[in-house]
mmCIF file of C-alpha atoms and ligand atoms in Angstrom:
data_model
loop_
_atom_site.group_PDB
_atom_site.id
_atom_site.type_symbol
_atom_site.label_atom_id
_atom_site.label_comp_id
_atom_site.label_asym_id
_atom_site.label_seq_id
_atom_site.Cartn_x
_atom_site.Cartn_y
_atom_site.Cartn_z
ATOM 1 C CA MET T 1 98.104 85.504 106.068
ATOM 2 C CA GLN T 2 101.881 84.933 107.278
ATOM 3 C CA THR T 3 103.821 86.376 104.157
ATOM 4 C CA VAL T 4 107.141 85.349 103.852
ATOM 5 C CA VAL T 5 109.051 88.377 101.949
ATOM 6 C CA LEU T 6 111.751 87.560 99.978
ATOM 7 C CA ALA T 7 114.471 90.542 99.633
ATOM 8 C CA ALA T 8 118.081 89.109 100.261
ATOM 9 C CA GLY T 9 119.375 89.123 97.053
ATOM 10 C CA GLU T 10 121.801 91.428 95.106
ATOM 11 C CA GLY T 11 119.965 92.651 92.360
ATOM 12 C CA THR T 12 123.021 92.073 89.705
ATOM 13 C CA ARG T 13 120.363 92.689 86.514
ATOM 14 C CA MET T 14 119.767 96.217 88.012
ATOM 15 C CA ARG T 15 122.461 97.080 87.966
ATOM 16 C CA PRO T 16 124.756 99.731 88.049
ATOM 17 C CA LEU T 17 121.771 101.058 90.558
ATOM 18 C CA THR T 18 122.529 98.363 92.648
ATOM 19 C CA ASP T 19 126.501 98.908 92.681
ATOM 20 C CA ARG T 20 125.677 101.215 96.551
ATOM 21 C CA ARG T 21 122.222 99.762 97.753
ATOM 22 C CA PRO T 22 119.495 97.257 97.452
ATOM 23 C CA LYS T 23 117.055 96.414 94.624
ATOM 24 C CA PRO T 24 114.460 96.449 97.489
ATOM 25 C CA THR T 25 115.232 99.355 98.537
ATOM 26 C CA LEU T 26 115.271 101.130 94.812
ATOM 27 C CA PRO T 27 112.608 104.207 94.506
ATOM 28 C CA VAL T 28 109.624 103.521 93.581
ATOM 29 C CA ALA T 29 107.039 107.289 93.733
ATOM 30 C CA ASP T 30 107.287 108.006 97.531
ATOM 31 C CA ARG T 31 108.283 104.555 99.009
ATOM 32 C CA THR T 32 110.946 101.915 98.252
ATOM 33 C CA LEU T 33 110.393 99.101 95.551
ATOM 34 C CA VAL T 34 110.092 96.915 99.678
ATOM 35 C CA GLU T 35 107.772 99.483 101.130
ATOM 36 C CA HIS T 36 105.039 98.909 97.822
ATOM 37 C CA VAL T 37 105.553 95.051 98.537
ATOM 38 C CA VAL T 38 104.765 94.711 101.544
ATOM 39 C CA ASP T 39 102.154 97.486 102.457
ATOM 40 C CA THR T 40 100.251 95.873 99.510
ATOM 41 C CA ALA T 41 100.609 92.688 100.691
ATOM 42 C CA THR T 42 99.713 94.302 104.514
ATOM 43 C CA ALA T 43 96.613 96.202 103.050
ATOM 44 C CA ALA T 44 95.379 92.711 100.962
ATOM 45 C CA GLY T 45 95.613 90.911 104.633
ATOM 46 C CA ALA T 46 98.865 89.181 105.242
ATOM 47 C CA SER T 47 98.803 89.170 109.050
ATOM 48 C CA ARG T 48 102.396 89.065 109.296
ATOM 49 C CA ILE T 49 105.259 89.867 107.459
ATOM 50 C CA VAL T 50 108.796 87.988 107.712
ATOM 51 C CA VAL T 51 111.607 89.760 105.319
ATOM 52 C CA VAL T 52 114.564 87.429 103.986
ATOM 53 C CA VAL T 53 117.091 90.034 104.156
ATOM 54 C CA GLY T 54 120.904 89.290 103.327
ATOM 55 C CA TYR T 55 122.660 91.331 100.150
ATOM 56 C CA ALA T 56 123.141 94.633 102.050
ATOM 57 C CA ALA T 57 120.122 93.386 105.086
ATOM 58 C CA ASP T 58 120.787 96.639 106.683
ATOM 59 C CA ALA T 59 119.916 98.838 104.369
ATOM 60 C CA VAL T 60 116.504 96.472 103.754
ATOM 61 C CA ARG T 61 115.792 96.914 107.940
ATOM 62 C CA GLY T 62 116.061 100.448 107.615
ATOM 63 C CA ALA T 63 113.824 101.157 104.543
ATOM 64 C CA LEU T 64 111.272 98.727 106.546
ATOM 65 C CA GLY T 65 112.360 99.901 110.197
ATOM 66 C CA ASP T 66 108.878 101.441 111.619
ATOM 67 C CA ARG T 67 106.464 98.837 110.485
ATOM 68 C CA GLU T 68 104.572 97.256 113.153
ATOM 69 C CA ALA T 69 103.856 93.728 111.428
ATOM 70 C CA VAL T 70 107.663 93.385 110.174
ATOM 71 C CA GLU T 71 110.179 90.643 111.221
ATOM 72 C CA PHE T 72 113.300 89.591 109.523
ATOM 73 C CA VAL T 73 115.427 87.036 108.752
ATOM 74 C CA THR T 74 119.169 86.247 107.295
ATOM 75 C CA GLN T 75 120.146 84.124 104.605
ATOM 76 C CA ASP T 76 123.409 83.796 105.097
ATOM 77 C CA ARG T 77 124.021 83.237 101.388
ATOM 78 C CA GLN T 78 121.173 83.725 98.485
ATOM 79 C CA ARG T 79 121.629 79.961 97.671
ATOM 80 C CA GLY T 80 118.215 79.944 95.910
ATOM 81 C CA THR T 81 114.342 81.627 97.114
ATOM 82 C CA ALA T 82 113.827 77.595 98.238
ATOM 83 C CA ASP T 83 116.398 78.199 100.686
ATOM 84 C CA ALA T 84 115.737 81.777 101.897
ATOM 85 C CA VAL T 85 112.290 80.573 102.842
ATOM 86 C CA ARG T 86 114.233 78.507 104.783
ATOM 87 C CA ALA T 87 115.671 81.133 106.206
ATOM 88 C CA ALA T 88 112.606 82.542 107.570
ATOM 89 C CA ARG T 89 110.728 78.241 108.789
ATOM 90 C CA GLY T 90 112.168 79.024 112.004
ATOM 91 C CA GLU T 91 109.450 82.406 112.689
ATOM 92 C CA LEU T 92 106.131 80.740 111.095
ATOM 93 C CA ASP T 93 103.378 79.927 112.993
ATOM 94 C CA ASP T 94 102.318 76.436 112.577
ATOM 95 C CA ALA T 95 99.594 77.116 109.528
ATOM 96 C CA PRO T 96 99.455 77.944 105.766
ATOM 97 C CA PHE T 97 101.637 80.908 104.820
ATOM 98 C CA ALA T 98 102.253 83.035 101.512
ATOM 99 C CA VAL T 99 105.806 83.927 99.816
ATOM 100 C CA LEU T 100 106.168 86.406 98.007
ATOM 101 C CA ASN T 101 108.950 88.363 96.021
ATOM 102 C CA GLY T 102 110.464 92.128 97.532
ATOM 103 C CA ASP T 103 111.036 92.799 94.648
ATOM 104 C CA VAL T 104 107.722 92.337 92.092
ATOM 105 C CA LEU T 105 104.619 95.081 92.707
ATOM 106 C CA TYR T 106 101.135 93.259 92.281
ATOM 107 C CA ASP T 107 97.560 94.579 92.667
ATOM 108 C CA ARG T 108 95.949 94.640 95.721
ATOM 109 C CA GLY T 109 92.875 92.973 94.520
ATOM 110 C CA SER T 110 94.624 90.645 93.206
ATOM 111 C CA LEU T 111 96.536 89.071 95.647
ATOM 112 C CA ALA T 112 94.032 89.633 98.848
ATOM 113 C CA ALA T 113 92.666 86.940 95.868
ATOM 114 C CA LEU T 114 95.723 84.921 95.721
ATOM 115 C CA TYR T 115 95.787 84.650 99.791
ATOM 116 C CA ASP T 116 91.565 83.401 99.774
ATOM 117 C CA ALA T 117 92.187 80.995 97.458
ATOM 118 C CA GLY T 118 94.351 77.949 100.152
ATOM 119 C CA PRO T 119 97.172 76.992 98.427
ATOM 120 C CA ALA T 120 97.599 79.001 95.429
ATOM 121 C CA VAL T 121 99.596 80.296 92.941
ATOM 122 C CA GLY T 122 99.665 83.715 90.865
ATOM 123 C CA ALA T 123 99.296 83.566 87.426
ATOM 124 C CA CYS T 124 99.754 86.048 84.228
ATOM 125 C CA ARG T 125 98.443 85.364 80.941
ATOM 126 C CA VAL T 126 101.834 86.403 78.654
ATOM 127 C CA ASP T 127 102.953 86.707 75.348
ATOM 128 C CA ASP T 128 106.570 85.110 75.378
ATOM 129 C CA PRO T 129 105.962 82.154 77.850
ATOM 130 C CA GLU T 130 109.199 80.760 76.861
ATOM 131 C CA ASN T 131 110.419 82.718 79.344
ATOM 132 C CA TYR T 132 108.729 82.087 82.469
ATOM 133 C CA GLY T 133 107.708 79.016 84.552
ATOM 134 C CA VAL T 134 104.742 77.397 82.166
ATOM 135 C CA LEU T 135 101.483 76.595 84.523
ATOM 136 C CA GLU T 136 99.425 73.723 83.234
ATOM 137 C CA THR T 137 96.292 73.147 84.737
ATOM 138 C CA ASP T 138 93.101 70.917 84.949
ATOM 139 C CA ALA T 139 89.839 71.751 84.178
ATOM 140 C CA ASP T 140 88.739 72.585 87.362
ATOM 141 C CA GLY T 141 92.584 75.407 87.467
ATOM 142 C CA HIS T 142 93.912 73.394 89.688
ATOM 143 C CA VAL T 143 97.626 73.258 89.124
ATOM 144 C CA ARG T 144 99.324 69.442 87.412
ATOM 145 C CA SER T 145 103.583 70.573 86.481
ATOM 146 C CA VAL T 146 105.057 73.907 86.372
ATOM 147 C CA VAL T 147 107.899 73.859 83.650
ATOM 148 C CA GLU T 148 110.733 76.449 83.561
ATOM 149 C CA LYS T 149 111.506 78.315 80.502
ATOM 150 C CA PRO T 150 109.999 75.638 78.343
ATOM 151 C CA ALA T 151 111.159 75.514 74.537
ATOM 152 C CA THR T 152 107.549 74.326 74.087
ATOM 153 C CA PRO T 153 105.410 75.873 76.505
ATOM 154 C CA ALA T 154 102.681 73.729 76.825
ATOM 155 C CA SER T 155 100.378 77.528 77.969
ATOM 156 C CA THR T 156 100.162 81.467 77.981
ATOM 157 C CA LEU T 157 100.031 80.966 81.917
ATOM 158 C CA VAL T 158 102.931 81.771 83.771
ATOM 159 C CA ASN T 159 104.553 81.629 87.307
ATOM 160 C CA ALA T 160 103.580 84.698 89.229
ATOM 161 C CA GLY T 161 105.526 84.492 91.775
ATOM 162 C CA ALA T 162 103.278 84.785 94.559
ATOM 163 C CA TYR T 163 102.456 81.459 96.948
ATOM 164 C CA VAL T 164 100.419 80.233 98.966
ATOM 165 C CA PHE T 165 100.746 77.366 100.651
ATOM 166 C CA PRO T 166 99.499 74.960 102.994
ATOM 167 C CA THR T 167 101.032 74.356 106.719
ATOM 168 C CA ALA T 168 103.036 70.612 105.575
ATOM 169 C CA ALA T 169 105.251 72.738 102.710
ATOM 170 C CA ARG T 170 107.184 74.021 105.714
ATOM 171 C CA ASN T 171 108.512 70.527 105.409
ATOM 172 C CA TRP T 172 108.848 70.671 102.159
ATOM 173 C CA LEU T 173 111.771 73.326 101.570
ATOM 174 C CA ASP T 174 114.781 70.973 101.543
ATOM 175 C CA VAL T 175 114.728 70.072 98.408
ATOM 176 C CA GLY T 176 117.558 69.274 95.978
ATOM 177 C CA GLU T 177 120.217 71.710 94.192
ATOM 178 C CA SER T 178 118.538 72.968 90.462
ATOM 179 C CA ASP T 179 120.499 72.656 87.260
ATOM 180 C CA ARG T 180 121.852 75.942 87.958
ATOM 181 C CA GLY T 181 122.852 75.520 91.335
ATOM 182 C CA GLU T 182 120.153 76.999 92.884
ATOM 183 C CA TYR T 183 117.355 75.374 96.048
ATOM 184 C CA GLU T 184 114.763 76.723 94.010
ATOM 185 C CA LEU T 185 111.258 77.320 95.564
ATOM 186 C CA THR T 186 108.907 76.481 92.024
ATOM 187 C CA ASP T 187 110.427 72.517 93.436
ATOM 188 C CA VAL T 188 108.268 73.184 96.493
ATOM 189 C CA LEU T 189 105.645 74.657 94.396
ATOM 190 C CA GLU T 190 106.020 71.276 92.325
ATOM 191 C CA ARG T 191 105.682 68.968 95.275
ATOM 192 C CA ALA T 192 102.686 71.007 97.091
ATOM 193 C CA CYS T 193 101.194 70.037 93.104
ATOM 194 C CA ASP T 194 101.433 66.958 93.354
ATOM 195 C CA ALA T 195 100.200 67.210 97.187
ATOM 196 C CA ALA T 196 97.526 69.430 97.378
ATOM 197 C CA ASP T 197 94.642 71.163 95.094
ATOM 198 C CA VAL T 198 97.065 73.904 94.258
ATOM 199 C CA ARG T 199 94.543 77.100 92.120
ATOM 200 C CA ALA T 200 96.228 79.328 89.978
ATOM 201 C CA VAL T 201 95.071 82.580 90.976
ATOM 202 C CA ALA T 202 94.701 84.991 87.750
ATOM 203 C CA VAL T 203 96.627 88.660 88.534
ATOM 204 C CA ASP T 204 95.268 91.480 87.330
ATOM 205 C CA ARG T 205 98.813 92.556 87.524
ATOM 206 C CA TRP T 206 102.096 92.367 88.358
ATOM 207 C CA LEU T 207 105.135 93.831 87.549
ATOM 208 C CA ASP T 208 108.788 91.953 88.352
ATOM 209 C CA VAL T 209 111.106 95.251 88.449
ATOM 210 C CA GLY T 210 114.356 93.289 87.346
ATOM 211 C CA ARG T 211 116.282 95.736 85.116
ATOM 212 C CA PRO T 212 116.943 99.415 85.060
ATOM 213 C CA TRP T 213 113.709 100.412 82.857
ATOM 214 C CA ASP T 214 111.717 97.812 84.628
ATOM 215 C CA LEU T 215 112.427 100.650 87.774
ATOM 216 C CA LEU T 216 110.621 103.436 84.769
ATOM 217 C CA ALA T 217 107.154 101.000 84.648
ATOM 218 C CA ALA T 218 107.399 100.652 88.305
ATOM 219 C CA ASN T 219 107.076 104.332 88.710
ATOM 220 C CA GLU T 220 104.706 104.865 86.462
ATOM 221 C CA TRP T 221 102.404 102.040 88.380
ATOM 222 C CA LYS T 222 102.623 104.113 91.386
ATOM 223 C CA LEU T 223 103.207 107.515 90.085
ATOM 224 C CA GLY T 224 99.685 106.902 88.580
ATOM 225 C CA GLU T 225 97.974 105.851 91.336
ATOM 226 C CA MET T 226 98.814 109.593 93.653
ATOM 227 C CA GLU T 227 96.393 111.529 93.411
ATOM 228 C CA ARG T 228 97.280 115.603 93.686
ATOM 229 C CA ARG T 229 98.314 116.874 96.264
ATOM 230 C CA ILE T 230 100.536 120.636 96.569
ATOM 231 C CA ASP T 231 102.677 121.214 100.039
ATOM 232 C CA GLY T 232 105.517 122.698 99.051
ATOM 233 C CA ASP T 233 106.312 126.003 98.245
ATOM 234 C CA VAL T 234 104.963 126.732 95.139
ATOM 235 C CA HIS T 235 105.416 130.494 93.073
ATOM 236 C CA PRO T 236 102.174 131.691 91.517
ATOM 237 C CA ASP T 237 103.430 131.480 87.798
ATOM 238 C CA ALA T 238 103.846 128.161 88.066
ATOM 239 C CA ASP T 239 101.875 125.586 86.162
ATOM 240 C CA LEU T 240 100.979 122.321 87.798
ATOM 241 C CA ARG T 241 98.327 120.329 85.550
ATOM 242 C CA GLY T 242 96.586 116.988 87.050
ATOM 243 C CA SER T 243 97.887 114.393 89.825
ATOM 244 C CA VAL T 244 101.317 116.626 90.044
ATOM 245 C CA VAL T 245 102.441 115.919 93.933
ATOM 246 C CA VAL T 246 104.400 118.680 95.751
ATOM 247 C CA GLU T 247 106.295 117.359 99.116
ATOM 248 C CA ALA T 248 106.711 120.102 102.144
ATOM 249 C CA GLY T 249 110.483 121.343 101.721
ATOM 250 C CA ALA T 250 110.052 121.479 97.935
ATOM 251 C CA THR T 251 110.064 124.155 95.749
ATOM 252 C CA VAL T 252 109.117 125.212 92.828
ATOM 253 C CA ASP T 253 110.109 127.892 91.107
ATOM 254 C CA ALA T 254 108.585 130.704 87.951
ATOM 255 C CA GLY T 255 107.433 129.220 84.752
ATOM 256 C CA VAL T 256 107.245 125.905 85.543
ATOM 257 C CA VAL T 257 105.481 123.651 84.002
ATOM 258 C CA ILE T 258 104.642 120.257 85.152
ATOM 259 C CA GLU T 259 102.093 117.427 83.619
ATOM 260 C CA GLY T 260 100.862 114.683 86.343
ATOM 261 C CA PRO T 261 101.764 112.710 87.127
ATOM 262 C CA ALA T 262 104.671 113.824 89.051
ATOM 263 C CA LEU T 263 106.175 113.979 92.319
ATOM 264 C CA VAL T 264 108.574 116.561 93.587
ATOM 265 C CA ARG T 265 109.358 115.319 96.842
ATOM 266 C CA ALA T 266 110.840 117.238 99.758
ATOM 267 C CA GLY T 267 113.487 119.934 99.575
ATOM 268 C CA ALA T 268 113.819 119.115 95.296
ATOM 269 C CA SER T 269 113.926 122.702 93.745
ATOM 270 C CA VAL T 270 112.828 123.043 89.958
ATOM 271 C CA GLY T 271 113.030 125.917 87.761
ATOM 272 C CA PRO T 272 112.364 127.826 86.989
ATOM 273 C CA ASN T 273 111.793 128.197 83.632
ATOM 274 C CA ALA T 274 111.383 124.113 83.741
ATOM 275 C CA TYR T 275 109.441 121.696 82.045
ATOM 276 C CA VAL T 276 108.907 118.168 83.835
ATOM 277 C CA ARG T 277 106.339 115.665 82.217
ATOM 278 C CA GLY T 278 105.161 112.348 81.621
ATOM 279 C CA ALA T 279 105.637 110.014 85.035
ATOM 280 C CA THR T 280 108.246 111.917 86.622
ATOM 281 C CA VAL T 281 109.963 111.716 90.139
ATOM 282 C CA VAL T 282 112.493 114.389 91.289
ATOM 283 C CA GLY T 283 114.398 113.222 94.398
ATOM 284 C CA GLU T 284 114.640 113.913 98.026
ATOM 285 C CA GLY T 285 116.812 117.444 96.981
ATOM 286 C CA ALA T 286 117.543 116.702 93.042
ATOM 287 C CA SER T 287 117.335 119.751 91.770
ATOM 288 C CA VAL T 288 116.002 120.307 87.437
ATOM 289 C CA GLY T 289 117.887 124.137 86.834
ATOM 290 C CA HIS T 290 116.477 126.873 84.232
ATOM 291 C CA ALA T 291 115.174 126.278 81.484
ATOM 292 C CA VAL T 292 115.959 121.381 81.757
ATOM 293 C CA GLU T 293 113.142 119.571 80.466
ATOM 294 C CA VAL T 294 112.950 116.014 82.792
ATOM 295 C CA LYS T 295 110.424 113.688 80.993
ATOM 296 C CA ASN T 296 109.832 109.885 82.450
ATOM 297 C CA SER T 297 112.416 109.773 84.502
ATOM 298 C CA VAL T 298 113.384 108.953 88.292
ATOM 299 C CA LEU T 299 116.349 111.334 89.463
ATOM 300 C CA MET T 300 117.385 110.309 92.710
ATOM 301 C CA ALA T 301 117.787 112.676 95.783
ATOM 302 C CA GLY T 302 119.984 114.289 94.984
ATOM 303 C CA ALA T 303 120.467 114.320 91.342
ATOM 304 C CA THR T 304 121.560 117.471 90.112
ATOM 305 C CA VAL T 305 120.038 118.791 86.068
ATOM 306 C CA GLY T 306 122.030 121.771 84.556
ATOM 307 C CA HIS T 307 120.752 124.736 82.877
ATOM 308 C CA LEU T 308 119.530 123.890 79.392
ATOM 309 C CA SER T 309 119.840 120.054 79.320
ATOM 310 C CA TYR T 310 117.052 117.476 78.633
ATOM 311 C CA VAL T 311 116.745 113.591 80.522
ATOM 312 C CA GLY T 312 114.208 111.644 78.731
ATOM 313 C CA ASP T 313 113.050 108.109 79.463
ATOM 314 C CA SER T 314 116.003 108.249 81.678
ATOM 315 C CA VAL T 315 117.197 107.111 85.820
ATOM 316 C CA LEU T 316 119.933 109.122 87.294
ATOM 317 C CA GLY T 317 120.986 107.824 90.445
ATOM 318 C CA ARG T 318 121.791 109.150 94.170
ATOM 319 C CA ASP T 319 123.424 112.208 93.331
ATOM 320 C CA VAL T 320 124.286 112.214 90.419
ATOM 321 C CA ASN T 321 125.194 115.814 88.218
ATOM 322 C CA PHE T 322 124.718 116.979 84.538
ATOM 323 C CA GLY T 323 126.288 119.412 83.179
ATOM 324 C CA ALA T 324 124.839 122.143 81.931
ATOM 325 C CA GLY T 325 123.047 121.110 78.309
ATOM 326 C CA THR T 326 123.999 117.100 78.806
ATOM 327 C CA THR T 327 121.564 116.800 76.581
ATOM 328 C CA VAL T 328 119.806 112.674 76.436
ATOM 329 C CA ALA T 329 119.015 110.662 73.152
ATOM 330 C CA ASN T 330 115.388 108.291 73.449
ATOM 331 C CA LEU T 331 115.149 107.312 70.412
ATOM 332 C CA ARG T 332 117.420 105.445 67.443
ATOM 333 C CA HIS T 333 116.618 107.455 63.871
ATOM 334 C CA ASP T 334 114.946 103.202 63.158
ATOM 335 C CA ASP T 335 112.762 103.445 65.507
ATOM 336 C CA ALA T 336 113.169 100.084 66.676
ATOM 337 C CA ALA T 337 113.622 99.238 70.811
ATOM 338 C CA VAL T 338 116.697 100.673 72.490
ATOM 339 C CA ARG T 339 118.463 98.191 73.528
ATOM 340 C CA VAL T 340 120.837 98.375 77.060
ATOM 341 C CA ARG T 341 123.194 95.999 78.631
ATOM 342 C CA VAL T 342 122.424 93.938 80.812
ATOM 343 C CA LYS T 343 125.652 91.813 82.455
ATOM 344 C CA GLY T 344 127.357 92.050 79.401
ATOM 345 C CA GLU T 345 124.733 91.430 77.024
ATOM 346 C CA SER T 346 122.869 93.203 75.126
ATOM 347 C CA THR T 347 119.464 93.291 75.900
ATOM 348 C CA SER T 348 116.650 95.023 73.769
ATOM 349 C CA THR T 349 114.019 97.292 76.566
ATOM 350 C CA GLY T 350 111.080 96.838 74.324
ATOM 351 C CA ARG T 351 110.921 100.828 74.967
ATOM 352 C CA ARG T 352 110.970 102.577 71.341
ATOM 353 C CA LYS T 353 112.322 105.725 74.338
ATOM 354 C CA PHE T 354 114.853 104.918 75.937
ATOM 355 C CA GLY T 355 117.448 106.899 77.039
ATOM 356 C CA VAL T 356 120.472 106.128 80.110
ATOM 357 C CA VAL T 357 121.344 104.881 83.018
ATOM 358 C CA CYS T 358 123.218 106.821 85.276
ATOM 359 C CA GLY T 359 124.828 105.826 88.740
ATOM 360 C CA ASP T 360 125.419 107.234 91.774
ATOM 361 C CA ALA T 361 127.468 110.833 91.837
ATOM 362 C CA VAL T 362 128.174 109.968 87.724
ATOM 363 C CA LYS T 363 129.041 113.875 86.469
ATOM 364 C CA THR T 364 129.123 114.805 83.275
ATOM 365 C CA GLY T 365 130.679 117.629 81.104
ATOM 366 C CA ILE T 366 128.709 120.735 79.656
ATOM 367 C CA ASP T 367 127.395 119.850 76.301
ATOM 368 C CA THR T 368 127.700 116.127 77.093
ATOM 369 C CA ALA T 369 125.351 114.369 74.673
ATOM 370 C CA LEU T 370 124.485 110.619 75.621
ATOM 371 C CA ASN T 371 122.708 107.918 73.429
ATOM 372 C CA ALA T 372 120.180 106.565 73.451
ATOM 373 C CA GLY T 373 120.419 102.810 75.605
ATOM 374 C CA VAL T 374 124.410 104.110 77.403
ATOM 375 C CA VAL T 375 124.664 102.985 81.225
ATOM 376 C CA LEU T 376 127.469 104.958 82.905
ATOM 377 C CA GLY T 377 128.686 103.311 85.960
ATOM 378 C CA ALA T 378 128.546 105.117 89.742
ATOM 379 C CA GLY T 379 130.920 107.653 89.132
ATOM 380 C CA ALA T 380 132.057 108.047 85.825
ATOM 381 C CA ARG T 381 132.915 111.300 84.664
ATOM 382 C CA THR T 382 132.502 112.211 80.576
ATOM 383 C CA ASP T 383 134.522 115.638 79.047
ATOM 384 C CA PRO T 384 132.645 118.683 77.568
ATOM 385 C CA GLY T 385 131.521 118.787 74.833
ATOM 386 C CA GLU T 386 132.106 114.876 74.506
ATOM 387 C CA THR T 387 129.183 112.646 73.132
ATOM 388 C CA VAL T 388 129.171 109.210 74.423
ATOM 389 C CA ARG T 389 128.241 105.595 72.519
ATOM 390 C CA ARG T 390 129.168 103.199 74.848
ATOM 391 C CA ASP T 391 129.219 102.297 78.305
ATOM 392 C CA ARG T 392 131.253 103.351 81.066
ATOM 393 C CA GLY T 393 133.202 102.524 84.635
ATOM 394 C CA ARG T 394 131.211 99.376 84.097
HETATM 395 P P1 TTP N 1 115.666 87.145 91.758
HETATM 396 O O1 TTP N 1 115.592 87.568 91.132
HETATM 397 O O2 TTP N 1 116.362 85.907 91.135
HETATM 398 O O3 TTP N 1 117.825 87.414 91.682
HETATM 399 P P2 TTP N 1 118.200 88.685 92.670
HETATM 400 O O4 TTP N 1 116.986 89.400 93.069
HETATM 401 O O5 TTP N 1 119.486 89.537 93.373
HETATM 402 O O6 TTP N 1 118.614 89.889 91.063
HETATM 403 P P3 TTP N 1 119.444 89.322 90.215
HETATM 404 O O7 TTP N 1 118.343 88.053 88.621
HETATM 405 O O8 TTP N 1 119.267 90.633 88.950
HETATM 406 O O9 TTP N 1 120.581 89.259 90.206
HETATM 407 O O10 TTP N 1 115.590 87.108 92.984
HETATM 408 C C1 TTP N 1 114.325 86.385 92.758
HETATM 409 C C2 TTP N 1 113.533 86.891 94.507
HETATM 410 O O11 TTP N 1 114.287 86.372 96.117
HETATM 411 C C3 TTP N 1 114.300 88.608 94.903
HETATM 412 O O12 TTP N 1 113.147 89.268 96.003
HETATM 413 C C4 TTP N 1 114.933 88.850 95.641
HETATM 414 C C5 TTP N 1 115.120 87.034 96.491
HETATM 415 N N1 TTP N 1 116.024 85.920 96.756
HETATM 416 C C6 TTP N 1 116.549 85.845 98.125
HETATM 417 O O13 TTP N 1 115.542 86.238 98.868
HETATM 418 N N2 TTP N 1 117.459 84.759 98.045
HETATM 419 C C7 TTP N 1 118.557 84.387 96.707
HETATM 420 O O14 TTP N 1 118.584 83.527 97.940
HETATM 421 C C8 TTP N 1 117.382 84.823 95.777
HETATM 422 C C9 TTP N 1 118.464 83.699 94.959
HETATM 423 C C10 TTP N 1 116.450 85.521 95.591
#
């Protein structure tokens, strides 16, 4: 099945992590987000993959450059998902085609079922359908309508953003502008539902990686699929428990405890006497110092956490430098879900435990305390001994 992967967006809700790179190139376990999408599609039966690039196109091309089945087309301006597929139209063979978002993870089995089903849309049951495109189906499981974010949803079945369109849909991409000024693929889907029997195919597992805390969930998922592998230099007094991966060129020093799933990437160093646990990635060349605890966090390449620090449920961008004794709070006194500002709006992460988000090259002074939900923009600084309660440098 020829497959179009949409990867031209900027990922504004993911800022500041996308200030210096496009969202599809954010790290998820041992590769980038868009590599997972492409690799899962290939494993599910995608024959050729046309990736639509736009914002920071070279970075996306670079991430996927060595995959033979992949071709690229450019969407000049990000004017919507139907417009993005339009950019790929000239490359499509005269045959049905699939469309996947470059920032949504699916399980392989569900994608394979979607590919087999003919005209189809991936569908999921959710508790809050009013936040999604709601699918109305008939008794045979065919989609009758798609309603975007309805006040009173007709069902709990929602559009999971994966489609197989019939050949003729190449001619249905020229939809009108939507109320929010975009050319939307859901309008193409509506047209397909009118013209053909479009099946709703249940998706077992999917994850839309839109906000910073979704990146933690994405890493939790993909780290959980990794098998234990120790290729790096591990001191005999270190204790690696469960599915821990230490890549060649990484160092784990004496007295370190790592509880899997965890990944220590090439060139990284951990310890001595550090504690790493719960779905953590220590990125390429990153450093976790003496007596540091890191829990359920993503440390991107080159990030350094100085001695006697604590990092929990957090995302640290490239080359972040935490001064010694930096402490992250990841739980509120009232036990409510931690909130984070996304595009200026306070938004619930839905997580009781969530720490901080740091853009690239943030530096904290020694003994900085960072409150739960704080976001530090790329290059932001804190003073020694400072308690940071509000976002900075965004
Ligand atoms: P969105 O999630 O709507 O956009 P985005 O990824 O840029 O993120 P944000 O809303 O935070 O700014 O897009 C869904 C997918 O479609 C995503 O993989 C990007 C892709 N896309 C394009 O390729 N071209 C476009 O014009 C748009 C709007 C999205």
